Tab-separated table of C-alpha atoms and ligand atoms in Angstrom:
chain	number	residue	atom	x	y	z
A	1	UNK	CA	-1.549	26.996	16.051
A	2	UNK	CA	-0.938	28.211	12.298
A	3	UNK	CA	0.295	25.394	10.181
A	4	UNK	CA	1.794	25.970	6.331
A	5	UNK	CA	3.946	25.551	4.765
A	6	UNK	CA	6.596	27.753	5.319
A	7	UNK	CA	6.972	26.357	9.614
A	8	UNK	CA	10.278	25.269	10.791
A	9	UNK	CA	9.875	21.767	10.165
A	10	UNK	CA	12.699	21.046	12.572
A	11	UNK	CA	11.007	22.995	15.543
A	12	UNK	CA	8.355	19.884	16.898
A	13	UNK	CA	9.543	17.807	19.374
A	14	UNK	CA	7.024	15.412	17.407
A	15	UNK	CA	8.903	15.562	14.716
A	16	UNK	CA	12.190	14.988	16.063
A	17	UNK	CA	11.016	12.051	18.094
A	18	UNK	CA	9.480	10.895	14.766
A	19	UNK	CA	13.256	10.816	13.201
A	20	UNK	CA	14.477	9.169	16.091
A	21	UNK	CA	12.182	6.657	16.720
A	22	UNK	CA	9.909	5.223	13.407
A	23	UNK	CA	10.672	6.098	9.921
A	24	UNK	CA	7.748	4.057	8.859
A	25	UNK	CA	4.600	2.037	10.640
A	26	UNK	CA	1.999	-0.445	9.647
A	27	UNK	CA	-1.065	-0.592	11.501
A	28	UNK	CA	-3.939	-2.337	10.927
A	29	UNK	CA	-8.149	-1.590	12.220
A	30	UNK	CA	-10.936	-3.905	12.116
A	31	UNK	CA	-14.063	-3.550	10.300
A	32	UNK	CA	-18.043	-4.163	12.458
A	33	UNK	CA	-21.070	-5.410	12.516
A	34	UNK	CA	-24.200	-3.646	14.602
A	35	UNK	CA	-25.626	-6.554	16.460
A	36	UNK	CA	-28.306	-4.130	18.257
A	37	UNK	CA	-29.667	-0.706	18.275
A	38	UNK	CA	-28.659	1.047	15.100
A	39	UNK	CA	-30.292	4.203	14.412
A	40	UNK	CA	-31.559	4.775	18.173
A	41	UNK	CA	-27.573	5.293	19.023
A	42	UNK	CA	-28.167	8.431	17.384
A	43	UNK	CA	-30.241	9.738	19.580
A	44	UNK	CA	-28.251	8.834	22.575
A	45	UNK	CA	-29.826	5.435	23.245
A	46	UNK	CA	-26.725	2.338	23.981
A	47	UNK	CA	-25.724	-0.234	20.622
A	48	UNK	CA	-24.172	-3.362	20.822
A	49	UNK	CA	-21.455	-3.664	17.979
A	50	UNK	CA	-18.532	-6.002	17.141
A	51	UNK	CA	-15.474	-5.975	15.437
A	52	UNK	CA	-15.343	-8.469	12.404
A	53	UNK	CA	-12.089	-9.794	10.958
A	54	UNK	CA	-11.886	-7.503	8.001
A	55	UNK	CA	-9.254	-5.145	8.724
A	56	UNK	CA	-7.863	-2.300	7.017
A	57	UNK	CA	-3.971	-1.648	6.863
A	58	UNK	CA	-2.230	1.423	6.702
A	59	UNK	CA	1.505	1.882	6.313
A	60	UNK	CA	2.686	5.390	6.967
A	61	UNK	CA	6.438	6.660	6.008
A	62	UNK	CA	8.195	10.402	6.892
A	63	UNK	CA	9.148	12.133	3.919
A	64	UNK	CA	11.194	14.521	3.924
A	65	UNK	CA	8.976	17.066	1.541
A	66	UNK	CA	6.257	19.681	2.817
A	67	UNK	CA	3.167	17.238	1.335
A	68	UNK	CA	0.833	14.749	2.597
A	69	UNK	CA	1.004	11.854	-0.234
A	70	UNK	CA	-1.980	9.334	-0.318
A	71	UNK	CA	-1.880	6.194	-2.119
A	72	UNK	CA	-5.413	4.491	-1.637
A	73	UNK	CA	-5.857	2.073	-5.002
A	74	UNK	CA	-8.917	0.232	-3.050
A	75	UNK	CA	-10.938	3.875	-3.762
A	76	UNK	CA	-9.268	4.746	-7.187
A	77	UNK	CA	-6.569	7.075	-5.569
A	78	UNK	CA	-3.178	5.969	-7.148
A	79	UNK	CA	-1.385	9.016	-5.470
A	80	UNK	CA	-2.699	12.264	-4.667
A	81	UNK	CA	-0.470	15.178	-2.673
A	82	UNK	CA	-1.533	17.772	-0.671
A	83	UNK	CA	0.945	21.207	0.513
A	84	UNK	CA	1.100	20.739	4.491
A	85	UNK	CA	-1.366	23.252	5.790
A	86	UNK	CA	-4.174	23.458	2.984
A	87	UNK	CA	-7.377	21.733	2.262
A	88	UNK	CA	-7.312	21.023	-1.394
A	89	UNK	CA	-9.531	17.509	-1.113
A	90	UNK	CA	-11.919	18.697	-3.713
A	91	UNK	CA	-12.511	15.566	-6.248
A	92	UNK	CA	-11.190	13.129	-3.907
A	93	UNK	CA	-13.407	10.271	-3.262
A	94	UNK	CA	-14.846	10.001	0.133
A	95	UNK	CA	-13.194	7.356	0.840
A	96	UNK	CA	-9.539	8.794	0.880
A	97	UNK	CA	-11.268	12.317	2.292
A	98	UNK	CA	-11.287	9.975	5.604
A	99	UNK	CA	-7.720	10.021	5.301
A	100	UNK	CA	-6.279	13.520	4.148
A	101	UNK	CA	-8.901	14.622	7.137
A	102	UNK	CA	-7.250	12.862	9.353
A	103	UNK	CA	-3.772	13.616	8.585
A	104	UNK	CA	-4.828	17.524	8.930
A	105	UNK	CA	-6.940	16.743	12.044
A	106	UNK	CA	-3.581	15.004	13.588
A	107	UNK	CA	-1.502	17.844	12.479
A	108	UNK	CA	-3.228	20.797	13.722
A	109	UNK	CA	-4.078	19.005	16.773
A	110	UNK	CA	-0.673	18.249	17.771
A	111	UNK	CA	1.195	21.166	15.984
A	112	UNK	CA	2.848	18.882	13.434
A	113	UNK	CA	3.916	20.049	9.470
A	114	UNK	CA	6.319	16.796	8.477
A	115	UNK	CA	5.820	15.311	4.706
A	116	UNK	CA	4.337	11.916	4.572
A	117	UNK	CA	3.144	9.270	2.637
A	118	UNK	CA	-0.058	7.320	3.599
A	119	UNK	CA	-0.814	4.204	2.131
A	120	UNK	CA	-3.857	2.165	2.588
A	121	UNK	CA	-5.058	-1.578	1.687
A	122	UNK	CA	-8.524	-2.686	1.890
A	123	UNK	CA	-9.080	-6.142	3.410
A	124	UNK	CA	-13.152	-6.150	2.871
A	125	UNK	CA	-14.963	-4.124	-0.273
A	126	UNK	CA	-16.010	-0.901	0.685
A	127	UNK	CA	-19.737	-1.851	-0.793
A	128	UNK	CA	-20.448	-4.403	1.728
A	129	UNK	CA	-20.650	-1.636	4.998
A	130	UNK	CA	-17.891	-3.138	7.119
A	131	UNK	CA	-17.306	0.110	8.495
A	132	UNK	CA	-14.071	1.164	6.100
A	133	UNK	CA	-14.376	4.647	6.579
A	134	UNK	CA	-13.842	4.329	10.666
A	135	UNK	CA	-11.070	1.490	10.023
A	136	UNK	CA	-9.518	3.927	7.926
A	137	UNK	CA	-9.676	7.027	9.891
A	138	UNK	CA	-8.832	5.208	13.066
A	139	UNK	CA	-5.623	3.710	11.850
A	140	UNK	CA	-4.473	6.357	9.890
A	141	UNK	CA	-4.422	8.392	13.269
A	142	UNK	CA	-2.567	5.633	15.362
A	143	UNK	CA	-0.009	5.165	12.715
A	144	UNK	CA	0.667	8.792	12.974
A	145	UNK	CA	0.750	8.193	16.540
A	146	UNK	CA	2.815	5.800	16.576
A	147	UNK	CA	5.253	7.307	13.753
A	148	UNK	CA	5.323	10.854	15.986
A	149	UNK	CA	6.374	9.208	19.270
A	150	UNK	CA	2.553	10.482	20.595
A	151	UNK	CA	1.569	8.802	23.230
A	152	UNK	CA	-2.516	8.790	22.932
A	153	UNK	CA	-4.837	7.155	25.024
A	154	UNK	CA	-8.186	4.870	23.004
A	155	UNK	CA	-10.325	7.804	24.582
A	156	UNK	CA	-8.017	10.743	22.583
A	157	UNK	CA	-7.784	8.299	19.703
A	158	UNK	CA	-11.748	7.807	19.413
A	159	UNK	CA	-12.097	12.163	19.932
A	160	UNK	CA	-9.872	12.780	17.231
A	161	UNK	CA	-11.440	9.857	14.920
A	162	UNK	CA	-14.787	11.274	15.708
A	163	UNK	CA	-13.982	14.933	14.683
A	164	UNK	CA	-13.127	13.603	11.345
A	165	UNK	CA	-15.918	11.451	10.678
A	166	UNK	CA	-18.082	14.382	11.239
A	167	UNK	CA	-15.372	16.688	9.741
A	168	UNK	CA	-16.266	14.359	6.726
A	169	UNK	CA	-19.794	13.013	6.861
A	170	UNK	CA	-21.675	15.427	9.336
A	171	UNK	CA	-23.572	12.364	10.749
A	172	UNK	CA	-22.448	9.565	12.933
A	173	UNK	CA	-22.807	8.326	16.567
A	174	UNK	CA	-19.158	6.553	16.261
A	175	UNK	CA	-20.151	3.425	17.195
A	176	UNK	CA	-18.014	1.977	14.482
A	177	UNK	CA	-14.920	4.199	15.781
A	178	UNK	CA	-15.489	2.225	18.996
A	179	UNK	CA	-15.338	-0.985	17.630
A	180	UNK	CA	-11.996	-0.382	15.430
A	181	UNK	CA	-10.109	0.723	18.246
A	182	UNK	CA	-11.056	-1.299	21.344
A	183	UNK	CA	-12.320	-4.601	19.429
A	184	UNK	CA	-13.496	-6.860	20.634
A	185	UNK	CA	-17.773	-6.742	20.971
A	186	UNK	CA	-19.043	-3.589	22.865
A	187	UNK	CA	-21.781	-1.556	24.965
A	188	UNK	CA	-21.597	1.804	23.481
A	189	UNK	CA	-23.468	5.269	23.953
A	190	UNK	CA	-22.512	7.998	22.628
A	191	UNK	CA	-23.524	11.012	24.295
A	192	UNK	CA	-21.597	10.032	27.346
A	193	UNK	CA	-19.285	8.184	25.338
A	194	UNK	CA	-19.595	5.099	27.250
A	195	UNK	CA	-17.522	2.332	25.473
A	196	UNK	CA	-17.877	-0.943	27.944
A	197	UNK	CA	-16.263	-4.169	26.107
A	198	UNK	CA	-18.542	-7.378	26.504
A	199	UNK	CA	-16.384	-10.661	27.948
A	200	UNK	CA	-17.776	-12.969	24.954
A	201	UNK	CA	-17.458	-15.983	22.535
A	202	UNK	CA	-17.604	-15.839	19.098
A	203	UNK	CA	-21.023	-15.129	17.672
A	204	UNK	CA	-22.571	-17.755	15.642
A	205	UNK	CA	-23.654	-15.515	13.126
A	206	UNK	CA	-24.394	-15.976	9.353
A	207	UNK	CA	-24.392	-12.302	7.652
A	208	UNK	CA	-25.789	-11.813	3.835
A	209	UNK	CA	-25.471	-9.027	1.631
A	210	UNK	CA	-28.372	-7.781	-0.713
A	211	UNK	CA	-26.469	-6.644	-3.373
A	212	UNK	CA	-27.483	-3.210	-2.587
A	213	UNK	CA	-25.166	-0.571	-1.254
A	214	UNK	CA	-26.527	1.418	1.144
A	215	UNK	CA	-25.976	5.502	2.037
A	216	UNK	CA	-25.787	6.029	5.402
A	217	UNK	CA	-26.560	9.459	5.782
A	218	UNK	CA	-29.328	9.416	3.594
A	219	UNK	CA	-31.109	6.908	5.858
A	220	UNK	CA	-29.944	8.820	9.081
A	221	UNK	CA	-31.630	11.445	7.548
A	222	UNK	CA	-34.718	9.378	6.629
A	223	UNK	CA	-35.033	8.909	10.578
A	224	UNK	CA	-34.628	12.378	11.123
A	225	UNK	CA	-37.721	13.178	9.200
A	226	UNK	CA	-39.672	10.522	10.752
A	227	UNK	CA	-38.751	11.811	13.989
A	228	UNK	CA	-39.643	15.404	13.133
A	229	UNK	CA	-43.080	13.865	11.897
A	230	UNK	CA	-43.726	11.439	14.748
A	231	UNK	CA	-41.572	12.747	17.605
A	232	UNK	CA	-43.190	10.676	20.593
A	233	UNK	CA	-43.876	7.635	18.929
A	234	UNK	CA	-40.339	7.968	17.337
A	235	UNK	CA	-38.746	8.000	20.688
A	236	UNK	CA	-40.887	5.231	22.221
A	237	UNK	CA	-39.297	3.536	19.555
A	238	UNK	CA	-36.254	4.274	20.601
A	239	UNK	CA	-36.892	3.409	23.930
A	240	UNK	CA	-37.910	-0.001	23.143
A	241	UNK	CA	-34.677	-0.221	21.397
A	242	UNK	CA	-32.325	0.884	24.025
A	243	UNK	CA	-34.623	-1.747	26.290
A	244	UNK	CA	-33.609	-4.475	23.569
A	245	UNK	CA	-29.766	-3.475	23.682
A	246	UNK	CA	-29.914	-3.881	27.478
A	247	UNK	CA	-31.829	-7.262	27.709
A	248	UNK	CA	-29.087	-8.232	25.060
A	249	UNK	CA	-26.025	-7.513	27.046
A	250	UNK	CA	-27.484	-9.901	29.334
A	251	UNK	CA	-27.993	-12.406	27.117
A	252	UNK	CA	-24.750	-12.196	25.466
A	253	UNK	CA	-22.874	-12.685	28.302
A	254	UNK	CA	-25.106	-15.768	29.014
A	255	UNK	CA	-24.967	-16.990	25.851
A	256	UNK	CA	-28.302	-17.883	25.342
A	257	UNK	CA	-28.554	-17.996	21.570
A	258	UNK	CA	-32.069	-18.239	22.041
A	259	UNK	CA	-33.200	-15.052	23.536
A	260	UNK	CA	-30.819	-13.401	21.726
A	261	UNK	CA	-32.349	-14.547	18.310
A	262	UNK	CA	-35.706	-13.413	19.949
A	263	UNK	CA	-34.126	-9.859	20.833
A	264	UNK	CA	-32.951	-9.521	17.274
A	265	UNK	CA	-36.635	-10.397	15.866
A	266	UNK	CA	-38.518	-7.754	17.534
A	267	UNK	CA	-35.371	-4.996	16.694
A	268	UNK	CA	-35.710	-6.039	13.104
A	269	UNK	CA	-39.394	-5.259	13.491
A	270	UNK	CA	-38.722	-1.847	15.658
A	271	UNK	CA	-36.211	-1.031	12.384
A	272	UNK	CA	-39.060	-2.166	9.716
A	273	UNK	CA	-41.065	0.640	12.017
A	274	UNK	CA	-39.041	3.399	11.144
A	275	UNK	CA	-38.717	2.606	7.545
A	276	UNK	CA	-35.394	1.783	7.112
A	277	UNK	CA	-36.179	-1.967	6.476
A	278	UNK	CA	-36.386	-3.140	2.333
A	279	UNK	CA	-37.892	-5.375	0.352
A	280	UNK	CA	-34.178	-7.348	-0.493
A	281	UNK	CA	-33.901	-7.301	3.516
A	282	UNK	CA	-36.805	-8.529	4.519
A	283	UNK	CA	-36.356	-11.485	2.280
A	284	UNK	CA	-33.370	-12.575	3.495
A	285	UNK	CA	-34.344	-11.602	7.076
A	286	UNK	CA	-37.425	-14.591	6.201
A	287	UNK	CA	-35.559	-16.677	4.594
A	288	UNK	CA	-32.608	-17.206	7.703
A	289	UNK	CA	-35.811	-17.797	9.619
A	290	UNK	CA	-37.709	-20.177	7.933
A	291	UNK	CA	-34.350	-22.165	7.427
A	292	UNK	CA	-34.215	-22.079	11.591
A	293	UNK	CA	-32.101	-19.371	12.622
A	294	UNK	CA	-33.070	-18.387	15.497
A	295	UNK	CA	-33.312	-14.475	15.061
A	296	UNK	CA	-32.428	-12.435	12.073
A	297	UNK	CA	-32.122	-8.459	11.847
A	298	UNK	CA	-30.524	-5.954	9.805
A	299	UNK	CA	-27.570	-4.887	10.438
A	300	UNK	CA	-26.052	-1.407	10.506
A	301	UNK	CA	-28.462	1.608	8.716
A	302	UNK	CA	-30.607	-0.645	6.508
A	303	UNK	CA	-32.068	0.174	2.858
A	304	UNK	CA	-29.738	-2.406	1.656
A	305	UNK	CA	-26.326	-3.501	2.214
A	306	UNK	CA	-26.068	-6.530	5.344
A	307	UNK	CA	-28.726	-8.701	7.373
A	308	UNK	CA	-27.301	-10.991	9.814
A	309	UNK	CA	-29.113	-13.528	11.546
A	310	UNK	CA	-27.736	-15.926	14.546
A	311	UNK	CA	-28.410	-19.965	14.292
A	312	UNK	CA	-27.183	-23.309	16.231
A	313	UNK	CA	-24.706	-25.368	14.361
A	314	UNK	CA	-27.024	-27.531	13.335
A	315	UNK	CA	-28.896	-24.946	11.207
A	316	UNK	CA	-26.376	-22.757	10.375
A	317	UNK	CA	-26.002	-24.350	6.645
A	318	UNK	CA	-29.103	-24.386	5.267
A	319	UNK	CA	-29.628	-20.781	6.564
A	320	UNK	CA	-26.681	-19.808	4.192
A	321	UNK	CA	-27.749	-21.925	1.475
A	322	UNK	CA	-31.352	-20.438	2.019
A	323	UNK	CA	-29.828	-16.933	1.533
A	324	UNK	CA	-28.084	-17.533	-1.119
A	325	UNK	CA	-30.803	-19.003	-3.053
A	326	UNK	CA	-32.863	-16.040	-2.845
A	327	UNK	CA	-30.453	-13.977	-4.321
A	328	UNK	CA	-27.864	-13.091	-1.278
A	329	UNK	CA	-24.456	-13.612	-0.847
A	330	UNK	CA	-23.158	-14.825	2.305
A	331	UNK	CA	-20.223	-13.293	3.943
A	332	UNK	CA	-17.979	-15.383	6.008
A	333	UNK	CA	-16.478	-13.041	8.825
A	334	UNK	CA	-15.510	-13.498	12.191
A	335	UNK	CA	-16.837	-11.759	15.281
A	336	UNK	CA	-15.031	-10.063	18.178
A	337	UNK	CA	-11.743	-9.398	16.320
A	338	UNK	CA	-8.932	-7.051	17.585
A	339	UNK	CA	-8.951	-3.531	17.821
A	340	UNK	CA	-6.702	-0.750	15.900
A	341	UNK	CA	-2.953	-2.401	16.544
A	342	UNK	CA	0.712	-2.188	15.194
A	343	UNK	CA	1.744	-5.090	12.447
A	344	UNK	CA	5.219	-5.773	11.968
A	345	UNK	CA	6.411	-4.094	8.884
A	346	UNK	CA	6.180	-5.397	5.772
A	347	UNK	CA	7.432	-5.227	1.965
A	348	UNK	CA	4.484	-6.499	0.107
A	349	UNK	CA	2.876	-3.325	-0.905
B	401	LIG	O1	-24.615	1.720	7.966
B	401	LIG	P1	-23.673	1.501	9.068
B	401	LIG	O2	-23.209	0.099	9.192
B	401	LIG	O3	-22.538	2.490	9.051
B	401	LIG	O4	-24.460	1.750	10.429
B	401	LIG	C1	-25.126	2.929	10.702
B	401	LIG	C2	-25.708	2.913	12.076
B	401	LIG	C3	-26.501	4.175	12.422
B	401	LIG	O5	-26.948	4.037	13.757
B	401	LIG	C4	-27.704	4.303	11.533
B	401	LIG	C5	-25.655	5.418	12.279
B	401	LIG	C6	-24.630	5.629	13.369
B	401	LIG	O6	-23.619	6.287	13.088
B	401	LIG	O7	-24.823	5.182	14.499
């Protein structure tokens, strides 16, 4: 279906349902952590991820104009417009291309050509590799969901958050769609899509940031080549990995901190492998352990950004203090937090 500008904007039953039911909606999508299997998920081995407590909000209003209005001050966007039906996101910075890409994605998909205005708030700084960009896209979708009166299921939800992220980024396995719309901490492979929740506690985890943001792509990439170069020991690799993700599951659900932190030791050493370890990771992945956590790893593409590393109670303080006094800075999040959800409206933005 043809969108632009000049459609009856009257003629969706989307849009009328949109007038009758919301005028405006807040919804809010949690940021994630990989536990296990980063960079193997790409090639259609299983991760484990969670949801952390760092959530993104979006409020999303009907206008009654033929634009899409963004307001996105977290990513120095104070208000940028865009005619219904074109694809004028030149300039913008990525992080508000998540959202005009979704907005179009939504639109075409469902045959929809209403003005709106999208703002977004940042709970957690984009630099630390919380997984923004998928918190963003995801809830920018449901609130459009839930402004139209479209009734979509997490599966539609995590197809049409997908789309975009490649629409945007080209790379991805959407691991950290999964975790910003079902929660929670989950089994997840992406070839076959299969997104199984984990019935858990709350991780004792410590995570610590090196200062150093990291590009995604660039390091997907970086595995690429490797894998190009070294195909079969690449996908041994790999294989190990996706081994390591399954003994984890186990472990998780027995809690046995233990084996976990064991399981996370010989990833982080699988990772260091394929060269996507650094020289600011590795010392903080040391330093966790020498201060008796029990495993440490890095978490999410690598070259920088977050390690995490798992400890007992008893521990878990000098391992932050030991971080920190090699230069880190420890994050304090939670694990297993909800997925993408509706907030009651507010007036504080
Ligand atoms: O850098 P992060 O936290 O977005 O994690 C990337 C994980 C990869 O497996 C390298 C990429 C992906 O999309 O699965």
């Amino acid at each position: 279906m043809c969108i632009g500008p000049n459609r009856d904007l009257k003629s969706s039953r989307w849009e009328r349902q949109a007038r009758e039911l919301n005028k405006r909606v807040e919804i809010s999508a949690p940021g994630k952590l990989m536990l296990f299997g980063e960079h193997a998920v790409i090639y259609n081995r299983p991760c484990i991820v969670t949801a952390v407590d760092q959530r993104m909000r979006v409020a999303a209003e009907l206008t009654e104009t033929k634009f899409v209005r963004l307001e996105a001050p977290d990513v120095g966007v104070k208000e940028y417009t865009e005619l219904i039906g074109t694809e004028a996101n030149s300039g913008l910075p990525k992080g508000a291309r998540f959202t005009a890409t979704a907005v179009r994605n939504f639109y075409h998909h469902y045959g929809i050509g209403s003005g709106v205005t999208i703002r977004t708030k940042s709970e957690f700084s984009s630099e630390f590799g919380f997984g923004s960009s998928s918190a963003v896209t995801t809830a920018v979708l449901k609130a459009l969901s839930e402004l139209f009166g479209v009734e979509i299921s997490n599966k539609e939800l995590f197809e049409l958050s997908y789309k975009t992220v490649r629409d945007v980024q080209g790379v991805g396995s959407g691991f950290d769609l999964a975790a910003a719309i079902w929660g929670g901490t989950i089994y997840f492979r992406s070839g076959e899509s299969e997104i199984s929740p984990l019935e858990i506690d709350e991780l004792p985890l410590t995570v610590g940031y090196t200062g150093i943001k990291a590009d995604t792509p660039t390091l997907v990439r970086r595995v690429a080549d490797f894998h190009l170069k070294h195909e079969d020991l690449a996908n041994r690799i790999f294989d190990m990995m996706s081994d390591i993700v399954e003994q984890a599951r186990d472990a998780l659900t027995d809690l046995s901190v233990e084996n976990l932190g064991e399981l996370m030791n010989i990833n982080q050493g699988l990772l260091d492998s394929l060269g996507v370890s650094s020289q600011e990771l590795s010392q903080l992945v040391f330093a966790a352990r020498h201060a008796g956590a029990t495993g440490a790893k890095l978490s999410g593409a690598g070259g920088g950004d977050c390690m995490i590393a798992l400890s007992l109670d008893q521990h878990r303080e000098l391992v932050e203090q030991s971080i920190e006094r090699i230069g880190g800075k420890v994050l304090k999040i939670r694990t297993g937090a909800l997925g993408v959800h509706r907030e009651q409206n507010s007036d504080t933005w």
